[in-house]
């Protein structure tokens, strides 16, 4: 049972009096959310919904959705996923008890959901009433040479709007249900991944807003919500003023930003990065410790451009860097509002945020 106690808990209280940055967690399971709260997380900064789709009870419907060649086939599969997602979100809202919960709509590299091998192909063919050869052709059509730079994030939400509609419906129905049960409405922050162009956010946001209106009309309940975006591609950072016109908040996806700024695959970096560090070409692994000159420069550009349009634009970071002390110092200096990290890094992040505040002269030294 994770719980902070004794001197460690006291140290954390001191840190909390000093720090300016809020600390949230990256979590999609009730267990992670609960653990993070016990460690002092002040909300969920990133719920990666694609992780919820691998459950054995769901993966069949997910494959069916991806492999169906018709919208009605996809909708049928999605209607089977809706109750699962509604339950996922209501559990998270319940655990976070009014704290902010940022839910990112589906962002899988598509190949992770494609059926592989004869058995899986045969299963999906049976579920769709299609023949095996058609399914093999479809799987070949959907496979990509570079899935991490391919048909993922909002690109999927634009190709298959019914996916984001299902997720938005699950979020709003869960929020309304909790509001009715407890008298206190959660305030979902819905996040669109891999946006590079303003128009992508405009289209996906309109889908979300439409579903919100439908659910509010059906239920007779209205809940407050926000729709924002990940800033995880250089183009998004460079056009952050345009994107801020459409989005309510930004969260920096520094994993993808590192990948795209360096032109360095997240999956392959380990093969030669250690040599680069050893030779002093890079001071540290940039996937662990935020690169201030490249990624950091884009974070600052996006902040300035975004806040020039919306002075109160909420800014966070949810890449792995959100739990790295040196990167947290950067986030303090850059003026972000919060960092989000894995549950077990929350205490480290609270402490690093306090040290960063003291270092920058912003923290209250007498606290
Ligand atoms: C990121 O890109 O930094 C991020 C948080 O998203 P993911 O790691 O899921 O791509
Ligand atoms: Mg990402």
Short mmCIF file of C-alpha atoms and ligand atoms in Angstrom, two decimals:
data_model
loop_
_atom_site.label_atom_id
_atom_site.label_comp_id
_atom_site.label_asym_id
_atom_site.label_seq_id
_atom_site.Cartn_x
_atom_site.Cartn_y
_atom_site.Cartn_z
CA UNK A 1 0.00 0.00 0.00
CA UNK A 2 1.79 3.16 -1.11
CA UNK A 3 1.41 5.98 1.37
CA UNK A 4 3.75 8.74 2.43
CA UNK A 5 4.41 8.94 6.17
CA UNK A 6 6.76 10.27 8.84
CA UNK A 7 9.64 12.56 7.91
CA UNK A 8 9.07 11.96 4.23
CA UNK A 9 5.50 13.22 4.47
CA UNK A 10 6.73 16.29 6.39
CA UNK A 11 9.36 17.00 3.74
CA UNK A 12 6.64 16.79 1.09
CA UNK A 13 4.48 19.27 3.02
CA UNK A 14 7.39 21.71 3.09
CA UNK A 15 7.94 21.20 -0.63
CA UNK A 16 4.26 21.89 -1.30
CA UNK A 17 4.42 25.20 0.55
CA UNK A 18 7.28 26.36 -1.64
CA UNK A 19 6.50 25.08 -5.11
CA UNK A 20 4.60 26.95 -7.80
CA UNK A 21 4.28 24.15 -10.35
CA UNK A 22 1.36 21.80 -9.89
CA UNK A 23 2.11 18.08 -10.09
CA UNK A 24 -0.27 15.77 -11.90
CA UNK A 25 0.05 12.16 -12.94
CA UNK A 26 -0.03 10.11 -16.10
CA UNK A 27 -2.57 7.38 -15.36
CA UNK A 28 -5.24 5.36 -17.07
CA UNK A 29 -5.98 2.61 -14.56
CA UNK A 30 -7.83 3.07 -11.26
CA UNK A 31 -4.83 1.55 -9.48
CA UNK A 32 -2.39 4.09 -10.93
CA UNK A 33 -4.75 6.98 -10.30
CA UNK A 34 -5.25 5.88 -6.71
CA UNK A 35 -1.52 5.38 -6.12
CA UNK A 36 -0.76 8.79 -7.59
CA UNK A 37 -3.30 10.49 -5.33
CA UNK A 38 -1.72 8.86 -2.28
CA UNK A 39 1.60 10.28 -3.47
CA UNK A 40 0.04 13.73 -3.74
CA UNK A 41 -0.91 14.08 -7.42
CA UNK A 42 -3.17 17.06 -8.02
CA UNK A 43 -4.95 15.64 -11.03
CA UNK A 44 -4.42 13.49 -14.09
CA UNK A 45 -2.34 15.23 -16.74
CA UNK A 46 -2.47 12.42 -19.25
CA UNK A 47 -4.81 9.46 -19.57
CA UNK A 48 -3.61 7.49 -22.60
CA UNK A 49 -6.90 5.94 -23.70
CA UNK A 50 -5.30 3.57 -26.21
CA UNK A 51 -3.92 1.61 -23.25
CA UNK A 52 -7.51 0.85 -22.27
CA UNK A 53 -8.14 -0.89 -25.59
CA UNK A 54 -5.81 -3.86 -25.15
CA UNK A 55 -7.96 -5.54 -22.51
CA UNK A 56 -8.73 -9.08 -23.80
CA UNK A 57 -12.46 -8.38 -23.45
CA UNK A 58 -12.17 -5.41 -25.80
CA UNK A 59 -9.44 -6.13 -28.31
CA UNK A 60 -11.81 -8.13 -30.54
CA UNK A 61 -14.13 -5.13 -30.90
CA UNK A 62 -11.13 -2.83 -31.41
CA UNK A 63 -9.80 -4.99 -34.26
CA UNK A 64 -13.27 -5.19 -35.72
CA UNK A 65 -13.52 -1.39 -35.64
CA UNK A 66 -10.16 -0.90 -37.33
CA UNK A 67 -10.67 -3.62 -39.93
CA UNK A 68 -14.24 -2.85 -40.92
CA UNK A 69 -14.46 -1.25 -44.33
CA UNK A 70 -17.78 0.42 -43.60
CA UNK A 71 -18.82 3.14 -41.21
CA UNK A 72 -21.74 1.03 -40.01
CA UNK A 73 -19.34 -1.83 -39.21
CA UNK A 74 -17.14 0.54 -37.24
CA UNK A 75 -20.12 2.00 -35.40
CA UNK A 76 -21.32 -1.46 -34.44
CA UNK A 77 -17.91 -2.29 -32.93
CA UNK A 78 -17.72 1.09 -31.21
CA UNK A 79 -21.12 0.60 -29.62
CA UNK A 80 -19.65 -2.44 -27.88
CA UNK A 81 -16.71 -0.36 -26.61
CA UNK A 82 -18.81 2.53 -25.30
CA UNK A 83 -19.91 0.89 -22.00
CA UNK A 84 -16.31 -0.08 -21.21
CA UNK A 85 -15.08 3.46 -21.81
CA UNK A 86 -17.93 5.01 -19.81
CA UNK A 87 -16.93 2.79 -16.89
CA UNK A 88 -13.20 3.63 -17.35
CA UNK A 89 -13.86 7.35 -17.15
CA UNK A 90 -16.36 7.25 -14.33
CA UNK A 91 -13.86 5.30 -12.20
CA UNK A 92 -11.14 7.86 -12.88
CA UNK A 93 -13.48 10.78 -12.13
CA UNK A 94 -14.55 9.12 -8.90
CA UNK A 95 -10.97 8.56 -7.73
CA UNK A 96 -9.82 12.04 -8.69
CA UNK A 97 -12.83 13.55 -6.86
CA UNK A 98 -13.07 16.90 -8.62
CA UNK A 99 -9.37 17.28 -9.46
CA UNK A 100 -8.67 17.93 -13.14
CA UNK A 101 -8.64 14.86 -15.39
CA UNK A 102 -7.07 15.21 -18.83
CA UNK A 103 -8.26 12.48 -21.15
CA UNK A 104 -6.41 12.11 -24.40
CA UNK A 105 -8.44 10.72 -27.26
CA UNK A 106 -7.13 7.67 -29.08
CA UNK A 107 -3.51 7.88 -30.25
CA UNK A 108 -2.19 4.41 -31.11
CA UNK A 109 0.28 3.68 -33.83
CA UNK A 110 -2.27 1.73 -35.86
CA UNK A 111 -0.14 -1.40 -36.27
CA UNK A 112 -0.59 -2.16 -32.58
CA UNK A 113 -4.26 -2.88 -33.26
CA UNK A 114 -3.96 -4.75 -36.54
CA UNK A 115 -4.59 -8.50 -36.42
CA UNK A 116 -1.43 -10.54 -36.88
CA UNK A 117 -1.19 -14.15 -37.98
CA UNK A 118 -3.79 -16.51 -39.31
CA UNK A 119 -5.78 -16.99 -36.11
CA UNK A 120 -6.32 -13.28 -35.48
CA UNK A 121 -7.17 -12.63 -39.12
CA UNK A 122 -9.66 -15.53 -39.07
CA UNK A 123 -11.24 -14.19 -35.87
CA UNK A 124 -11.76 -10.71 -37.20
CA UNK A 125 -13.05 -12.09 -40.52
CA UNK A 126 -15.64 -14.14 -38.62
CA UNK A 127 -16.69 -11.17 -36.48
CA UNK A 128 -17.21 -9.00 -39.56
CA UNK A 129 -18.71 -11.73 -41.72
CA UNK A 130 -15.91 -11.10 -44.23
CA UNK A 131 -13.65 -13.58 -45.98
CA UNK A 132 -10.07 -14.15 -44.92
CA UNK A 133 -8.58 -12.89 -48.20
CA UNK A 134 -10.42 -9.54 -47.85
CA UNK A 135 -9.14 -9.17 -44.31
CA UNK A 136 -5.58 -9.96 -45.40
CA UNK A 137 -5.82 -7.28 -48.05
CA UNK A 138 -7.27 -4.79 -45.56
CA UNK A 139 -4.50 -5.50 -43.01
CA UNK A 140 -1.88 -5.00 -45.74
CA UNK A 141 -3.53 -1.70 -46.79
CA UNK A 142 -3.52 -0.43 -43.22
CA UNK A 143 0.05 -1.41 -42.40
CA UNK A 144 2.59 1.41 -42.48
CA UNK A 145 6.34 1.73 -43.00
CA UNK A 146 6.68 4.26 -40.15
CA UNK A 147 3.70 3.80 -37.83
CA UNK A 148 4.99 6.32 -35.26
CA UNK A 149 4.89 8.99 -37.96
CA UNK A 150 1.83 7.62 -39.64
CA UNK A 151 -1.88 7.21 -39.19
CA UNK A 152 -2.16 7.98 -35.49
CA UNK A 153 -3.42 10.73 -33.19
CA UNK A 154 -5.92 13.19 -34.60
CA UNK A 155 -5.28 11.78 -38.06
CA UNK A 156 -7.25 8.71 -36.95
CA UNK A 157 -9.92 10.91 -35.38
CA UNK A 158 -10.33 12.73 -38.69
CA UNK A 159 -10.36 9.57 -40.85
CA UNK A 160 -12.77 7.80 -38.49
CA UNK A 161 -14.77 10.52 -36.67
CA UNK A 162 -16.96 7.88 -35.03
CA UNK A 163 -14.01 6.81 -32.82
CA UNK A 164 -13.61 10.22 -31.16
CA UNK A 165 -17.39 10.57 -31.01
CA UNK A 166 -17.65 7.34 -29.04
CA UNK A 167 -14.92 8.45 -26.64
CA UNK A 168 -16.41 11.90 -26.17
CA UNK A 169 -19.82 10.31 -25.50
CA UNK A 170 -18.27 7.99 -22.90
CA UNK A 171 -16.55 10.96 -21.20
CA UNK A 172 -19.67 13.15 -21.07
CA UNK A 173 -22.00 10.34 -20.03
CA UNK A 174 -19.59 9.41 -17.24
CA UNK A 175 -19.27 13.05 -16.12
CA UNK A 176 -23.06 13.50 -16.07
CA UNK A 177 -23.49 10.24 -14.16
CA UNK A 178 -20.96 11.33 -11.48
CA UNK A 179 -22.58 14.76 -11.29
CA UNK A 180 -25.98 13.15 -10.66
CA UNK A 181 -24.55 10.70 -8.09
CA UNK A 182 -22.43 13.11 -6.09
CA UNK A 183 -23.87 16.53 -6.85
CA UNK A 184 -20.37 17.56 -7.94
CA UNK A 185 -19.53 17.52 -11.63
CA UNK A 186 -16.07 16.52 -12.75
CA UNK A 187 -14.51 18.95 -15.24
CA UNK A 188 -13.05 16.85 -18.06
CA UNK A 189 -10.17 18.20 -20.08
CA UNK A 190 -10.31 16.47 -23.44
CA UNK A 191 -7.01 16.40 -25.25
CA UNK A 192 -6.39 15.90 -28.96
CA UNK A 193 -3.09 14.22 -29.87
CA UNK A 194 -0.57 14.86 -32.66
CA UNK A 195 -2.00 18.12 -33.91
CA UNK A 196 0.23 19.94 -36.41
CA UNK A 197 -2.35 22.21 -38.04
CA UNK A 198 -4.98 24.49 -36.50
CA UNK A 199 -7.64 22.96 -38.72
CA UNK A 200 -7.06 19.49 -37.26
CA UNK A 201 -7.98 20.80 -33.84
CA UNK A 202 -10.91 22.73 -35.22
CA UNK A 203 -12.39 19.62 -36.86
CA UNK A 204 -11.87 17.31 -33.90
CA UNK A 205 -13.03 19.93 -31.41
CA UNK A 206 -16.26 20.35 -33.37
CA UNK A 207 -16.85 16.59 -33.10
CA UNK A 208 -16.40 16.76 -29.33
CA UNK A 209 -18.60 19.85 -28.92
CA UNK A 210 -21.36 18.24 -30.98
CA UNK A 211 -21.39 15.13 -28.79
CA UNK A 212 -21.34 17.27 -25.64
CA UNK A 213 -24.50 19.07 -26.78
CA UNK A 214 -26.18 15.75 -27.60
CA UNK A 215 -25.40 14.21 -24.21
CA UNK A 216 -26.43 17.36 -22.33
CA UNK A 217 -29.75 17.47 -24.22
CA UNK A 218 -30.42 13.76 -23.64
CA UNK A 219 -29.56 13.86 -19.93
CA UNK A 220 -30.85 17.31 -19.05
CA UNK A 221 -27.48 17.91 -17.35
CA UNK A 222 -24.69 20.24 -18.36
CA UNK A 223 -21.08 19.88 -17.25
CA UNK A 224 -18.20 22.26 -17.79
CA UNK A 225 -15.38 20.89 -19.95
CA UNK A 226 -12.29 21.98 -21.88
CA UNK A 227 -10.84 20.85 -25.18
CA UNK A 228 -7.12 21.30 -25.68
CA UNK A 229 -4.24 19.80 -27.54
CA UNK A 230 -0.91 18.14 -27.20
CA UNK A 231 1.95 20.22 -28.52
CA UNK A 232 4.21 17.43 -29.71
CA UNK A 233 5.16 18.35 -33.24
CA UNK A 234 7.44 21.26 -34.19
CA UNK A 235 4.80 22.71 -36.49
CA UNK A 236 2.31 22.90 -33.64
CA UNK A 237 4.81 24.81 -31.49
CA UNK A 238 5.65 27.21 -34.31
CA UNK A 239 1.97 27.93 -35.04
CA UNK A 240 0.83 27.89 -31.42
CA UNK A 241 -0.88 31.28 -31.80
CA UNK A 242 -3.23 29.88 -34.41
CA UNK A 243 -3.77 26.68 -32.45
CA UNK A 244 -4.49 28.61 -29.23
CA UNK A 245 -7.42 30.29 -30.99
CA UNK A 246 -9.14 26.89 -31.03
CA UNK A 247 -7.74 25.08 -27.96
CA UNK A 248 -8.38 25.74 -24.27
CA UNK A 249 -5.04 24.34 -23.05
CA UNK A 250 -1.72 22.92 -24.25
CA UNK A 251 0.17 19.94 -22.93
CA UNK A 252 3.68 19.42 -24.23
CA UNK A 253 4.27 15.87 -25.44
CA UNK A 254 8.00 15.99 -25.09
CA UNK A 255 8.47 12.34 -26.08
CA UNK A 256 7.19 12.95 -29.60
CA UNK A 257 8.67 16.44 -29.63
CA UNK A 258 12.11 14.99 -28.90
CA UNK A 259 11.63 12.38 -31.61
CA UNK A 260 10.61 14.94 -34.22
CA UNK A 261 13.07 17.69 -33.25
CA UNK A 262 16.02 15.32 -33.44
CA UNK A 263 14.59 13.26 -36.32
CA UNK A 264 15.33 10.32 -34.06
CA UNK A 265 12.93 7.39 -33.66
CA UNK A 266 11.75 6.82 -30.09
CA UNK A 267 11.91 3.10 -30.70
CA UNK A 268 15.45 3.05 -32.09
CA UNK A 269 17.17 5.76 -30.05
CA UNK A 270 18.62 3.27 -27.56
CA UNK A 271 20.74 1.69 -30.27
CA UNK A 272 23.18 4.56 -30.51
CA UNK A 273 22.29 7.32 -28.05
CA UNK A 274 24.52 5.88 -25.29
CA UNK A 275 27.48 6.31 -27.66
CA UNK A 276 26.51 9.93 -28.30
CA UNK A 277 26.42 10.62 -24.59
CA UNK A 278 29.73 8.79 -24.07
CA UNK A 279 31.38 10.89 -26.79
CA UNK A 280 29.94 14.11 -25.40
CA UNK A 281 27.90 14.86 -28.54
CA UNK A 282 24.86 15.05 -26.26
CA UNK A 283 25.12 15.87 -22.54
CA UNK A 284 22.31 13.46 -21.61
CA UNK A 285 19.71 11.18 -23.16
CA UNK A 286 17.22 13.75 -24.55
CA UNK A 287 14.34 11.29 -24.11
CA UNK A 288 15.00 11.40 -20.35
CA UNK A 289 16.24 14.93 -19.75
CA UNK A 290 14.63 17.71 -21.77
CA UNK A 291 16.93 19.19 -24.42
CA UNK A 292 16.80 22.92 -23.62
CA UNK A 293 18.20 24.12 -26.95
CA UNK A 294 15.88 22.28 -29.34
CA UNK A 295 12.78 20.95 -27.58
CA UNK A 296 13.03 23.65 -24.90
CA UNK A 297 13.22 26.43 -27.47
CA UNK A 298 10.02 25.14 -29.07
CA UNK A 299 8.29 24.94 -25.67
CA UNK A 300 9.14 28.61 -25.09
CA UNK A 301 7.99 29.66 -28.56
CA UNK A 302 4.70 27.82 -28.09
CA UNK A 303 4.20 29.38 -24.68
CA UNK A 304 4.78 32.92 -25.98
CA UNK A 305 2.65 32.51 -29.07
CA UNK A 306 -0.13 30.73 -27.19
CA UNK A 307 -0.26 33.19 -24.29
CA UNK A 308 -0.16 36.14 -26.70
CA UNK A 309 -3.58 34.94 -27.89
CA UNK A 310 -4.89 33.62 -24.56
CA UNK A 311 -3.04 35.12 -21.58
CA UNK A 312 -4.43 32.47 -19.20
CA UNK A 313 -3.79 29.50 -21.49
CA UNK A 314 -3.05 26.55 -19.20
CA UNK A 315 0.27 24.88 -20.01
CA UNK A 316 1.57 21.52 -18.85
CA UNK A 317 4.02 18.85 -19.83
CA UNK A 318 3.18 15.14 -19.95
CA UNK A 319 6.17 13.51 -21.68
CA UNK A 320 8.53 11.35 -19.59
CA UNK A 321 10.43 14.56 -18.82
CA UNK A 322 7.62 15.60 -16.46
CA UNK A 323 9.18 13.36 -13.80
CA UNK A 324 12.83 14.31 -14.36
CA UNK A 325 14.21 16.88 -11.88
CA UNK A 326 16.41 18.77 -14.38
CA UNK A 327 13.50 18.99 -16.82
CA UNK A 328 11.21 20.18 -14.01
CA UNK A 329 13.66 23.05 -13.39
CA UNK A 330 13.30 23.92 -17.05
CA UNK A 331 9.47 23.84 -16.75
CA UNK A 332 9.63 26.21 -13.77
CA UNK A 333 11.78 28.67 -15.66
CA UNK A 334 9.63 28.39 -18.77
CA UNK A 335 6.57 29.33 -16.70
CA UNK A 336 4.47 26.20 -17.24
CA UNK A 337 1.54 25.56 -14.89
CA UNK A 338 2.05 21.88 -14.16
CA UNK A 339 4.11 18.79 -14.83
CA UNK A 340 2.57 15.33 -15.20
CA UNK A 341 4.51 12.16 -14.51
CA UNK A 342 4.08 8.49 -13.67
CA UNK A 343 2.59 7.81 -10.21
CA UNK A 344 5.81 6.72 -8.54
CA UNK A 345 7.61 9.88 -9.66
CA UNK A 346 5.05 12.23 -8.12
CA UNK A 347 6.98 12.71 -4.82
CA UNK A 348 10.23 13.35 -6.73
CA UNK A 349 8.41 15.88 -8.90
CA UNK A 350 6.95 17.68 -5.85
CA UNK A 351 10.42 18.01 -4.38
CA UNK A 352 12.05 19.05 -7.68
CA UNK A 353 9.31 21.63 -8.24
CA UNK A 354 10.05 23.14 -4.81
CA UNK A 355 13.80 23.21 -5.46
CA UNK A 356 13.18 24.80 -8.84
CA UNK A 357 10.98 27.49 -7.28
CA UNK A 358 13.64 28.30 -4.67
CA UNK A 359 16.35 28.32 -7.31
CA UNK A 360 14.46 30.73 -9.51
CA UNK A 361 13.76 32.97 -6.51
CA UNK A 362 10.04 32.46 -6.92
CA UNK A 363 9.42 30.17 -3.94
CA UNK A 364 8.65 31.28 -0.40
CA UNK A 365 11.86 30.55 1.52
CA UNK A 366 10.23 31.10 4.89
CA UNK A 367 7.50 28.52 4.28
C1 LIG B 1 4.55 12.47 -25.69
O1 LIG B 1 4.63 12.32 -26.91
O2 LIG B 1 5.38 13.09 -25.01
C2 LIG B 1 3.40 11.92 -24.94
C3 LIG B 1 3.19 12.22 -23.69
O3 LIG B 1 2.58 11.05 -25.60
P1 LIG B 1 2.98 9.54 -25.93
O4 LIG B 1 4.23 9.22 -25.15
O5 LIG B 1 1.81 8.72 -25.53
O6 LIG B 1 3.18 9.60 -27.41
MG1 LIG B 2 2.93 11.63 -28.03
#
